[in-house]
Coordinates of C-alpha atoms in Angstrom, one line a residue:
Chain A
M57 CA -49.5 129.0 174.2
R58 CA -47.5 128.1 177.3
I59 CA -46.3 124.6 178.2
A60 CA -48.4 123.5 181.1
S61 CA -46.2 120.7 182.3
H62 CA -42.8 119.5 181.1
P63 CA -41.0 116.2 181.8
V64 CA -37.7 118.0 182.5
V65 CA -38.0 121.7 183.1
Q66 CA -40.0 123.5 185.7
F67 CA -40.8 127.0 184.5
S68 CA -40.8 129.7 187.1
R69 CA -43.8 131.8 186.4
D70 CA -43.9 133.8 189.5
K71 CA -45.0 137.3 188.6
K72 CA -47.5 138.2 185.9
I73 CA -46.9 141.5 184.3
K74 CA -49.1 143.6 182.0
F75 CA -47.9 145.2 178.8
Y76 CA -49.4 146.7 175.7
F77 CA -49.3 145.4 172.1
E78 CA -50.7 148.0 169.6
G79 CA -52.9 149.4 172.3
K80 CA -54.2 146.0 173.5
E81 CA -53.4 144.9 177.0
L82 CA -51.6 141.6 177.2
E83 CA -49.9 139.5 180.0
G84 CA -46.5 138.1 180.3
Y85 CA -44.2 136.9 183.1
E86 CA -41.3 138.7 184.8
G87 CA -38.0 137.4 183.5
E88 CA -39.1 136.5 180.0
T89 CA -38.4 138.3 176.8
I90 CA -40.9 140.4 174.8
A91 CA -40.8 137.7 172.1
A92 CA -41.7 135.0 174.5
A93 CA -44.7 137.0 175.8
L94 CA -45.9 137.8 172.2
H95 CA -45.5 134.2 171.2
S96 CA -47.6 133.0 174.1
A97 CA -50.3 135.4 172.8
G98 CA -50.1 133.9 169.3
I99 CA -48.4 137.0 167.8
K100 CA -45.7 135.9 165.4
D101 CA -45.4 138.7 162.8
Y102 CA -43.2 141.5 164.3
H103 CA -42.4 143.8 161.5
Y104 CA -42.9 144.4 157.8
S105 CA -39.9 144.6 155.5
P106 CA -39.0 148.1 154.0
R107 CA -39.4 147.5 150.3
L108 CA -41.8 144.6 149.8
N109 CA -43.8 144.8 153.0
R110 CA -43.1 141.1 153.9
P111 CA -44.0 139.9 157.4
R112 CA -41.0 139.1 159.5
G113 CA -40.7 137.5 162.9
F114 CA -38.5 135.5 165.2
F115 CA -35.6 133.4 163.8
C116 CA -32.5 133.0 165.9
A117 CA -33.7 133.8 169.4
I118 CA -30.3 135.1 170.6
G119 CA -29.9 138.5 169.0
N120 CA -27.9 137.7 165.9
C121 CA -30.2 137.9 162.9
S122 CA -32.3 141.1 163.3
S123 CA -35.4 139.4 162.1
C124 CA -37.4 140.2 165.2
L125 CA -37.1 144.0 165.3
M126 CA -40.0 145.9 166.8
E127 CA -40.8 149.3 168.2
V128 CA -40.8 149.3 172.0
D129 CA -41.8 152.4 174.0
G130 CA -41.2 154.5 171.0
V131 CA -37.7 153.1 170.2
S132 CA -37.3 151.4 166.9
N133 CA -35.3 148.3 166.0
V134 CA -35.5 146.6 169.4
R135 CA -34.5 143.0 169.2
V136 CA -37.5 141.6 171.1
C137 CA -35.9 138.1 171.2
T138 CA -33.4 139.3 173.8
E139 CA -35.1 142.3 175.4
K140 CA -36.6 141.6 178.7
L141 CA -40.3 142.3 179.2
I142 CA -41.0 145.2 181.7
E143 CA -44.3 146.1 183.2
G144 CA -46.2 148.7 181.2
M145 CA -44.1 148.3 178.0
K146 CA -45.7 149.5 174.8
V147 CA -44.9 147.2 171.9
Q148 CA -45.8 147.9 168.2
R149 CA -45.2 146.2 165.0
Q150 CA -42.5 148.1 163.0
Q151 CA -42.9 149.2 159.4
G152 CA -39.7 149.0 157.5
K153 CA -36.6 150.4 159.1
G154 CA -38.3 152.4 161.7
I155 CA -37.3 155.9 162.8
L156 CA -34.2 156.6 164.8
K157 CA -35.0 159.5 167.2
P158 CA -32.2 161.9 167.9
Chain B
M174 CA -31.3 99.5 155.5
T175 CA -29.1 100.5 158.4
L176 CA -29.2 102.9 161.3
I177 CA -27.5 105.8 159.5
K178 CA -29.9 105.7 156.6
T179 CA -33.2 105.3 158.5
G180 CA -32.6 105.8 162.2
V181 CA -33.6 102.2 162.8
P182 CA -30.9 99.6 163.4
S183 CA -30.9 96.7 161.0
R184 CA -31.3 93.1 162.0
N185 CA -27.6 92.5 161.5
E186 CA -26.8 95.5 163.7
L187 CA -29.2 94.3 166.4
M188 CA -27.6 90.8 166.3
T189 CA -24.3 92.4 167.5
V190 CA -25.9 93.5 170.7
T191 CA -28.4 90.8 171.4
P192 CA -27.5 88.4 174.3
S193 CA -27.5 84.6 173.5
R194 CA -30.7 82.7 173.8
E195 CA -29.1 80.8 176.6
R196 CA -28.4 84.0 178.6
L197 CA -31.9 85.4 177.9
E198 CA -33.4 82.3 179.4
K199 CA -31.5 82.8 182.6
G200 CA -33.0 86.1 183.7
P201 CA -33.0 89.9 183.2
V202 CA -30.2 91.1 181.0
V203 CA -29.2 94.4 179.5
I204 CA -29.3 95.2 175.7
V205 CA -27.2 98.3 174.8
E206 CA -28.5 99.4 171.4
C207 CA -25.5 101.5 170.6
F208 CA -23.7 101.0 167.3
Q209 CA -21.5 103.9 166.6
E210 CA -18.2 105.2 167.8
I211 CA -19.1 108.4 169.6
P212 CA -17.3 109.9 172.6
C213 CA -19.5 108.6 175.4
N214 CA -19.2 106.3 178.4
P215 CA -21.8 106.9 181.2
C216 CA -23.0 103.3 180.7
E217 CA -19.6 102.1 181.8
T218 CA -19.6 104.5 184.8
A219 CA -23.0 103.3 185.9
C220 CA -22.4 99.6 185.8
K221 CA -21.5 98.2 189.2
Q222 CA -20.9 94.7 187.9
G223 CA -18.3 95.7 185.4
A224 CA -20.5 94.2 182.7
I225 CA -20.2 97.3 180.4
V226 CA -16.8 98.3 179.3
V227 CA -15.8 101.3 177.1
P228 CA -12.0 101.0 177.0
N229 CA -11.5 104.2 174.9
M230 CA -14.4 106.6 175.3
N231 CA -15.1 106.4 171.5
D232 CA -15.5 102.6 171.5
I233 CA -18.8 101.0 171.1
P234 CA -19.7 99.6 174.6
R235 CA -18.6 96.1 175.1
V236 CA -21.2 94.1 177.1
D237 CA -20.4 90.9 179.0
H238 CA -23.9 89.6 179.3
E239 CA -22.8 86.9 181.8
L240 CA -21.6 89.6 184.2
C241 CA -24.8 91.5 183.9
N242 CA -27.4 90.9 186.6
G243 CA -30.1 93.0 185.0
C244 CA -30.0 95.6 187.8
S245 CA -31.0 98.3 185.3
L246 CA -29.0 101.2 186.8
C247 CA -27.6 101.9 183.4
I248 CA -31.0 102.5 181.7
S249 CA -31.5 106.1 183.0
K250 CA -27.8 107.0 182.6
C251 CA -27.5 106.6 178.9
P252 CA -27.8 110.0 177.3
G253 CA -29.0 108.4 174.1
L254 CA -31.8 106.5 175.8
A255 CA -30.4 103.4 174.1
V256 CA -30.2 101.0 177.0
F257 CA -33.0 98.4 177.7
V258 CA -33.3 95.4 180.0
V259 CA -35.2 92.3 179.0
D260 CA -36.3 89.4 181.2
E261 CA -37.6 86.4 179.3
T262 CA -38.2 84.4 182.5
Y263 CA -41.0 86.8 183.7
S264 CA -43.7 84.2 182.9
S265 CA -44.4 81.4 180.4
S266 CA -46.2 83.7 178.0
E267 CA -44.8 87.1 178.7
A268 CA -41.4 88.8 178.9
L269 CA -40.6 91.9 181.0
V270 CA -39.1 94.8 179.0
K271 CA -37.7 97.9 180.8
I272 CA -37.5 101.1 178.7
P273 CA -36.3 104.7 179.5
Y274 CA -39.1 107.2 179.2
E275 CA -39.1 111.0 179.3
L276 CA -42.6 112.1 178.3
L277 CA -45.7 113.3 180.1
P278 CA -48.0 111.9 181.2
L279 CA -46.1 109.1 182.8
P280 CA -48.3 105.9 182.8
Q281 CA -49.4 104.5 186.1
E282 CA -48.7 101.0 187.3
G283 CA -51.4 98.7 186.1
D284 CA -52.2 100.7 183.0
T285 CA -52.5 99.1 179.6
V286 CA -50.5 101.0 177.0
T287 CA -49.8 100.5 173.3
A288 CA -46.5 98.8 172.6
L289 CA -44.4 100.4 169.8
D290 CA -41.5 99.0 167.9
R291 CA -38.4 100.7 166.7
E292 CA -40.3 102.4 163.9
G293 CA -42.9 103.7 166.2
E294 CA -45.5 101.2 164.9
A295 CA -48.1 99.8 167.3
I296 CA -47.5 96.1 167.7
G297 CA -50.0 95.2 170.4
E298 CA -50.4 96.0 174.1
A299 CA -48.2 96.1 177.1
R300 CA -49.1 96.2 180.8
V301 CA -47.2 98.7 182.9
L302 CA -45.8 96.8 185.9
K303 CA -43.7 99.4 187.4
V304 CA -42.7 103.1 186.9
Q305 CA -39.5 104.1 188.5
D306 CA -38.7 107.8 188.7
R307 CA -36.2 108.3 191.5
K308 CA -34.1 111.4 192.0
Q309 CA -30.9 109.7 190.9
Q310 CA -32.5 108.9 187.6
D311 CA -32.6 112.6 186.9
R312 CA -36.0 112.7 185.2
T313 CA -35.5 109.6 183.0
A314 CA -38.2 107.3 184.2
V315 CA -37.7 103.6 183.8
I316 CA -40.9 101.7 182.9
S317 CA -41.2 97.9 183.3
L318 CA -43.6 96.4 180.8
A319 CA -45.1 93.0 180.4
V320 CA -45.3 92.1 176.7
A321 CA -46.0 89.0 174.7
K322 CA -42.8 87.0 174.7
D323 CA -42.6 87.1 170.9
F324 CA -42.2 90.8 171.1
S325 CA -39.4 91.0 173.7
M326 CA -36.9 92.0 171.1
K327 CA -39.3 94.4 169.3
V328 CA -41.0 96.6 172.0
R329 CA -38.9 99.6 172.7
N330 CA -41.4 102.4 173.3
I331 CA -45.0 102.9 174.4
K332 CA -47.9 105.2 173.7
T333 CA -50.1 106.0 176.7
R334 CA -53.8 105.9 176.2
G335 CA -56.1 108.7 177.4
Chain C
M19 CA -10.8 153.1 180.9
K20 CA -11.1 149.9 182.9
K21 CA -8.1 147.6 183.0
R22 CA -8.3 143.9 183.7
E23 CA -5.9 141.0 183.5
I24 CA -8.2 138.6 181.5
A25 CA -11.4 139.4 179.7
V26 CA -13.6 136.5 178.6
I27 CA -16.2 137.3 176.0
G28 CA -19.1 134.9 176.1
G29 CA -20.6 133.1 179.1
G30 CA -21.4 129.7 177.5
P31 CA -19.7 126.4 178.2
A32 CA -16.3 127.5 176.8
G33 CA -16.4 131.0 178.4
L34 CA -17.5 129.7 181.8
M35 CA -14.7 127.1 181.9
A36 CA -12.1 129.7 180.7
A37 CA -13.1 132.1 183.4
L38 CA -13.1 129.3 186.0
Y39 CA -9.7 128.0 185.2
A40 CA -8.0 131.3 184.6
S41 CA -9.2 132.5 188.0
R42 CA -8.2 129.3 189.7
M43 CA -4.6 129.9 188.5
G44 CA -4.9 133.3 190.2
A45 CA -5.7 135.8 187.4
A46 CA -8.3 138.6 187.8
V47 CA -11.0 137.8 185.3
T48 CA -14.0 139.7 183.9
L49 CA -16.6 137.6 182.0
L50 CA -18.9 139.6 179.6
E51 CA -22.1 137.9 178.6
R52 CA -24.9 139.5 176.5
H53 CA -27.8 137.5 177.9
Y54 CA -29.2 138.1 181.4
N55 CA -29.0 134.4 182.0
P56 CA -25.4 133.0 181.7
G57 CA -24.8 129.6 180.2
G58 CA -24.9 130.2 176.4
Q59 CA -26.7 127.4 174.7
L60 CA -26.6 125.2 177.8
V61 CA -29.6 127.1 179.2
K62 CA -31.9 125.2 176.9
Q63 CA -30.2 121.8 176.5
T64 CA -32.6 119.7 178.5
H65 CA -31.0 116.4 177.3
K66 CA -28.2 114.5 179.0
F67 CA -24.8 115.1 177.7
F68 CA -22.4 112.6 176.1
G69 CA -18.6 112.6 176.7
S70 CA -17.2 111.3 180.0
Q71 CA -17.6 112.3 183.6
K72 CA -15.0 115.1 183.2
Q73 CA -17.3 116.8 180.6
Y74 CA -20.4 116.3 182.7
A75 CA -21.6 113.2 180.8
A76 CA -25.2 112.1 181.8
T77 CA -25.8 115.6 183.3
R78 CA -28.5 117.6 181.6
G79 CA -27.1 120.7 179.9
I80 CA -29.4 123.0 181.8
D81 CA -27.9 121.9 185.1
I82 CA -24.3 122.6 184.0
P83 CA -24.2 126.4 184.2
Q84 CA -25.3 126.5 187.8
N85 CA -22.6 124.0 188.7
L86 CA -20.0 126.0 186.9
L87 CA -21.3 129.3 188.4
K88 CA -21.1 127.9 191.9
E89 CA -17.4 127.1 191.4
I90 CA -16.8 130.5 189.7
E91 CA -18.4 132.3 192.7
Q92 CA -15.6 130.9 194.9
Q93 CA -13.1 132.6 192.7
E94 CA -12.6 136.3 192.0
V95 CA -14.4 136.6 188.7
E96 CA -16.3 139.7 187.8
I97 CA -19.4 138.6 185.8
L98 CA -21.1 141.2 183.7
L99 CA -24.5 140.0 182.4
D100 CA -26.8 141.8 180.0
T101 CA -23.6 143.2 178.5
N102 CA -23.0 143.5 174.8
V103 CA -19.5 143.6 173.5
L104 CA -19.7 146.0 170.6
G105 CA -16.2 145.9 169.2
Y106 CA -12.5 145.4 169.5
Y107 CA -10.1 148.3 168.8
P108 CA -6.9 146.6 167.6
D109 CA -4.6 149.7 167.8
D110 CA -5.2 150.0 171.5
G111 CA -6.2 146.5 172.4
V112 CA -9.5 147.9 173.9
I113 CA -12.9 146.3 174.0
G114 CA -16.0 148.5 173.8
Y115 CA -19.1 147.2 175.5
E116 CA -22.6 148.4 176.3
K117 CA -24.2 147.9 179.7
D118 CA -27.2 149.6 181.1
E119 CA -27.5 151.7 178.0
K120 CA -24.0 153.2 178.5
F121 CA -20.8 152.7 176.5
H122 CA -17.8 151.4 178.5
T123 CA -14.3 150.4 177.6
L124 CA -12.0 147.7 179.0
K125 CA -8.4 147.0 178.2
P126 CA -7.5 143.4 179.1
D127 CA -4.0 142.0 179.1
R128 CA -5.3 138.8 177.6
L129 CA -8.6 138.2 175.8
I130 CA -10.5 135.0 175.4
V131 CA -13.2 135.0 172.7
A132 CA -15.9 132.4 173.3
T133 CA -18.7 133.9 171.4
G134 CA -20.2 130.7 170.1
A135 CA -22.1 130.3 166.8
T136 CA -25.2 131.3 165.0
E137 CA -27.7 129.1 163.1
N138 CA -27.6 128.9 159.3
V139 CA -30.4 130.0 157.1
L140 CA -31.7 127.8 154.3
P141 CA -32.5 129.5 151.0
F142 CA -36.0 128.6 149.6
T143 CA -39.0 130.6 148.4
N144 CA -40.7 132.5 151.3
N145 CA -38.0 131.4 153.8
D146 CA -38.6 134.6 155.7
L147 CA -42.1 133.8 156.8
P148 CA -42.8 134.0 160.6
G149 CA -43.1 130.5 161.9
I150 CA -39.8 129.5 160.1
Y151 CA -37.3 129.4 162.9
G152 CA -33.8 128.2 163.6
A153 CA -34.1 124.9 165.4
G154 CA -32.0 126.3 168.3
A155 CA -34.4 129.2 168.5
V156 CA -37.3 126.8 168.9
Q157 CA -35.4 125.1 171.7
T158 CA -34.9 128.5 173.4
L159 CA -38.7 129.2 173.2
M160 CA -39.6 125.8 174.6
N161 CA -37.0 125.1 177.2
E162 CA -36.0 128.5 178.4
Y163 CA -39.3 130.3 178.2
G164 CA -41.8 127.4 178.3
I165 CA -43.6 128.5 175.2
V166 CA -45.1 126.0 172.7
P167 CA -43.7 127.3 169.4
G168 CA -46.4 125.8 167.2
K169 CA -48.8 122.9 166.9
K170 CA -47.3 120.9 164.0
A171 CA -43.6 121.0 163.1
L172 CA -41.4 119.9 160.2
M173 CA -37.7 119.6 161.0
V174 CA -35.1 120.3 158.3
G175 CA -31.8 118.6 159.1
A176 CA -30.8 115.4 160.9
G177 CA -27.6 116.4 162.6
N178 CA -27.6 116.2 166.4
I179 CA -29.4 119.5 166.7
G180 CA -32.3 118.5 164.3
L181 CA -32.7 115.1 166.0
I182 CA -32.5 116.3 169.6
I183 CA -34.9 119.2 169.0
S184 CA -37.4 117.0 167.2
Y185 CA -37.4 114.9 170.4
Q186 CA -37.7 118.0 172.6
L187 CA -40.6 119.3 170.5
M188 CA -42.5 116.1 171.3
Q189 CA -41.6 116.5 175.0
A190 CA -43.3 119.9 174.8
G191 CA -46.4 118.5 173.2
V192 CA -45.8 119.5 169.6
E193 CA -46.6 117.1 166.8
V194 CA -43.5 116.5 164.6
E195 CA -44.7 115.6 161.1
G196 CA -41.2 114.5 160.0
I197 CA -37.5 115.2 159.7
I198 CA -36.1 115.8 156.2
V199 CA -32.5 115.6 155.3
R200 CA -30.8 116.8 152.1
G201 CA -28.2 114.0 151.9
P202 CA -28.6 110.2 151.8
I203 CA -27.6 109.6 155.4
I204 CA -28.4 110.8 158.9
R205 CA -25.4 112.8 160.2
G206 CA -26.4 113.0 163.8
Y207 CA -25.9 110.2 166.4
G208 CA -27.7 107.0 165.6
V209 CA -29.1 106.8 169.1
H210 CA -30.8 110.2 168.7
A211 CA -32.4 109.1 165.4
A212 CA -33.5 105.8 166.9
K213 CA -35.2 107.7 169.7
V214 CA -37.4 109.8 167.4
R215 CA -38.1 106.9 165.0
R216 CA -39.6 104.8 167.8
M217 CA -41.8 107.8 168.6
G218 CA -43.2 107.5 165.1
V219 CA -41.4 110.4 163.5
P220 CA -40.4 109.6 159.9
I221 CA -36.9 110.6 158.7
N222 CA -36.8 111.2 154.9
T223 CA -33.4 111.4 153.4
C224 CA -32.7 113.0 150.0
C225 CA -35.4 115.6 150.6
T226 CA -35.4 119.4 151.0
V227 CA -37.7 122.4 151.2
K228 CA -38.8 123.8 147.9
S229 CA -41.1 126.6 149.3
A230 CA -43.1 127.8 152.2
H231 CA -46.6 129.3 152.2
G232 CA -48.7 131.5 154.3
S233 CA -50.1 135.0 154.5
T234 CA -48.7 136.5 157.7
C235 CA -47.4 133.2 159.1
L236 CA -46.4 129.8 157.9
E237 CA -49.3 127.5 156.9
K238 CA -47.7 124.9 154.8
V239 CA -44.4 123.7 153.3
T240 CA -43.7 122.1 149.9
T241 CA -40.9 119.6 150.0
I242 CA -39.1 118.0 147.0
N243 CA -37.0 114.9 146.7
L244 CA -33.4 115.0 145.6
T245 CA -31.0 112.7 143.8
E246 CA -27.9 111.6 145.7
N247 CA -26.2 114.4 143.8
R248 CA -28.6 116.9 145.4
E249 CA -30.5 117.7 142.2
T250 CA -34.3 118.2 142.6
I251 CA -36.5 115.5 141.1
P252 CA -39.5 117.3 139.5
G253 CA -42.9 115.7 140.3
T254 CA -41.9 114.6 143.8
E255 CA -43.3 117.7 145.5
R256 CA -45.3 117.1 148.6
E257 CA -47.3 119.6 150.7
I258 CA -47.1 119.4 154.4
H259 CA -49.4 121.4 156.6
V260 CA -47.4 122.7 159.5
D261 CA -47.2 126.0 161.4
L262 CA -43.6 125.5 162.4
L263 CA -40.6 124.9 160.2
C264 CA -37.3 124.3 162.1
I265 CA -34.1 124.9 160.2
A266 CA -31.3 122.7 161.6
T267 CA -28.9 122.9 158.7
G268 CA -25.7 123.8 160.6
L269 CA -24.1 126.5 162.6
S270 CA -21.5 129.1 161.7
P271 CA -18.9 130.4 164.2
L272 CA -19.4 134.0 165.4
T273 CA -16.1 135.6 164.7
E274 CA -16.6 139.3 164.2
L275 CA -14.4 140.3 167.1
L276 CA -11.6 138.1 165.8
W277 CA -11.8 139.8 162.4
Q278 CA -11.7 143.2 164.0
A279 CA -8.7 142.2 166.1
G280 CA -6.8 141.4 162.9
C281 CA -6.5 137.7 163.7
Q282 CA -5.5 135.5 160.7
M283 CA -8.7 133.8 159.5
E284 CA -9.3 130.9 157.2
Y285 CA -12.4 129.4 155.7
V286 CA -12.7 125.8 156.9
A287 CA -15.8 124.1 155.8
E288 CA -15.4 121.2 158.2
L289 CA -15.5 123.6 161.1
G290 CA -18.5 125.6 159.9
G291 CA -17.1 128.5 158.1
H292 CA -14.5 131.2 158.8
V293 CA -12.4 130.5 161.8
S294 CA -9.3 132.0 163.3
L295 CA -6.0 130.2 163.0
R296 CA -4.9 129.0 166.4
D297 CA -2.2 127.0 168.0
K298 CA -2.8 123.9 170.2
N299 CA -3.1 126.2 173.2
M300 CA -6.1 128.0 171.6
R301 CA -4.0 131.1 171.0
T302 CA -4.8 133.0 167.8
S303 CA -2.2 134.7 165.5
Q304 CA -2.6 137.7 167.8
E305 CA -0.4 136.9 170.8
S306 CA -2.8 138.3 173.4
I307 CA -6.0 136.8 172.0
F308 CA -7.3 133.2 172.6
V309 CA -10.4 131.6 171.2
A310 CA -12.5 128.7 172.5
G311 CA -15.7 126.8 171.9
D312 CA -17.9 127.1 168.8
A313 CA -16.3 130.4 167.9
S314 CA -13.2 128.4 167.0
G315 CA -15.1 125.7 165.1
I316 CA -18.4 123.9 165.4
E317 CA -18.3 120.8 167.7
E318 CA -20.1 119.5 170.8
A319 CA -20.4 121.2 174.1
S320 CA -17.9 118.8 175.7
M321 CA -15.2 120.0 173.4
A322 CA -16.2 123.6 174.0
M323 CA -15.8 123.1 177.8
V324 CA -12.3 121.6 177.4
E325 CA -11.1 124.3 175.0
G326 CA -12.3 126.9 177.4
M327 CA -10.4 125.2 180.2
L328 CA -7.3 125.1 178.0
A329 CA -7.6 128.8 176.9
G330 CA -8.2 129.9 180.5
L331 CA -5.1 128.0 181.8
C332 CA -2.8 129.3 179.1
A333 CA -4.0 132.9 179.3
A334 CA -3.3 132.9 183.0
K335 CA 0.1 131.2 182.6
D336 CA 1.1 133.9 180.1
L337 CA 0.6 136.4 182.9
G338 CA 2.7 134.4 185.3
Y339 CA -0.2 132.7 187.2
D340 CA 0.1 129.1 188.2
D341 CA -1.4 127.7 191.4
G342 CA 1.0 124.7 191.1
R343 CA -1.4 122.6 189.1
F344 CA -1.0 124.2 185.7
K345 CA 1.1 121.4 184.2
E346 CA -1.2 118.7 185.4
L347 CA -4.4 120.5 184.3
Y348 CA -2.9 121.5 181.0
N349 CA -1.9 118.0 180.1
D350 CA -5.3 116.7 181.2
A351 CA -7.1 119.2 178.9
I352 CA -4.9 118.3 176.0
M353 CA -5.5 114.6 176.6
Q354 CA -9.3 115.1 177.0
L355 CA -9.5 116.9 173.7
S356 CA -7.5 114.2 172.0
E357 CA -9.7 111.5 173.5
L358 CA -12.9 113.3 172.5
R359 CA -11.7 113.7 169.0
S360 CA -10.2 110.3 168.4
G361 CA -13.3 108.5 167.2
S362 CA -14.4 108.0 163.6
D363 CA -17.2 110.5 164.4
S364 CA -14.6 113.3 164.7
E365 CA -12.8 112.6 161.4
K366 CA -14.3 115.8 159.8
V367 CA -13.2 118.0 162.7
R368 CA -9.7 116.5 162.7
K369 CA -9.4 117.3 159.0
G370 CA -10.6 120.8 159.6
L371 CA -8.3 121.5 162.4
K372 CA -5.3 120.6 160.3
E373 CA -6.1 123.6 158.1
C374 CA -6.2 126.1 160.9
T375 CA -3.7 125.0 163.5
L376 CA -0.6 127.1 163.9
K377 CA 2.7 126.0 165.3
E378 CA 2.8 127.3 168.9
V379 CA 2.5 131.1 169.0
T380 CA 4.8 132.1 171.8
S381 CA 4.2 135.0 174.1

């Protein structure tokens, strides 16, 4: 959910862009991170832990903790909290450690 | 129970910043509800009357209520939103209380709102007399409220209705 | 291999000030910042700052980066955004960094590490559930990206971060069920606590999180009361239905690069964890490396800005740069830090600094 009006900040939501989450078309805004766009769509579980399959999501927001890793455009272990959303991106939940392509 | 245990200043703590009854009955005056030594002095910088002095930036602000003319410039400058102005001469039954406010929706002049005390408890109604939100206040609105005189030292926040 | 006189790693309050003052003295500076928006934690600090005019008191944190950047633009500072510093190679004094998916190297004559800090985690059952976020992370979602992070929140920790972010949650329209604190007192500023109390948010001391619950995301939290000696009191469990749990239990300095560089490090609890030893000019035990801001010890943004100014001035002076104002600005920075830290509020920091301050490390 997005903040409609805020007493201090004015959010620049200029350009809407489309991206895909597990095949489903979603919308975000240019200039925001993938995590922000997912959060606005109510998606909070980003990957499942390798051994115990526990849901994991956002924690630190600034790229330090590795809790938010997802597969983006076929690349595993992308920190969606800092990665900018680009038009047409394909985002998937990651299972475990993901696969590193050569 | 004191400020550092509950977040609510105790009666004794409040007594250290409350102007004398004599001064309160003369007209609008500032009440700086700041009780700790923290490095901060924008209240001193804001005051054109020299009524608020913070000799070393870690000092608790020293207020000379006699020098204060209730201009209220300091209210929106305090980063802690801890500055209020009270005017007990507003009318025979009501006092005017000015509070800093940074929430939406801002009330409109003429609205009736719920008056809240320092614990966020509703203690009656307040009428919104004025809402000032000028550029130099940098998004800290100052709301002038008419409250029952008995509550002039209690009302420090509001809840808008609808 | 790129060479540069001064490299500043981190574009937050300390890094921006370091770059500004080093370049004002005449040095050629490169600032490397990993985010595409410079400003560090300032980009989400919607509240007005404390301190004095010199440290931008009464200015909202979010407005400070653009002011500093305007001043920096007038100097010759190369700003590299979206740039991740990956490591420091001590044998060669080289920094490796990633930009635009390529690996680059840079060899600076002087390095200023202003990498800030990271939020601490709190151990409790199911603390990894989505919906359990660092309080600063919630601030980023709300104030930088305009996202409502949840509908009902519980805040853990009543330092300045916990208190301020509880207030900001309410500004964003989130219901804050309460603030819980492990210890018997509220460590943040009284004025911040007073603000949230008069908005109706209860602050419960001697209370902590026992467990969190939910299937794919947080649905409720169980809290438990503590004795003043931090022991749990069985039978005092309480269930609170929230979809957002904010952890504001402290920050730890981000010091990986300093470790890699071989700087002498010390664990100083009062400063948030492992920090590098440094002299009063912010120079570490490695002659060519300076540190500033939260990376040197957890304090407020005002101290970070002045430490950055000090490190920038001293790094430039090392290389022979002085626009004539070095002595005046240096003395002013030293005095500002001393003033900021002279209150009873800074007793902990003063104690911590005693454990990691070197006698002047000369160049």
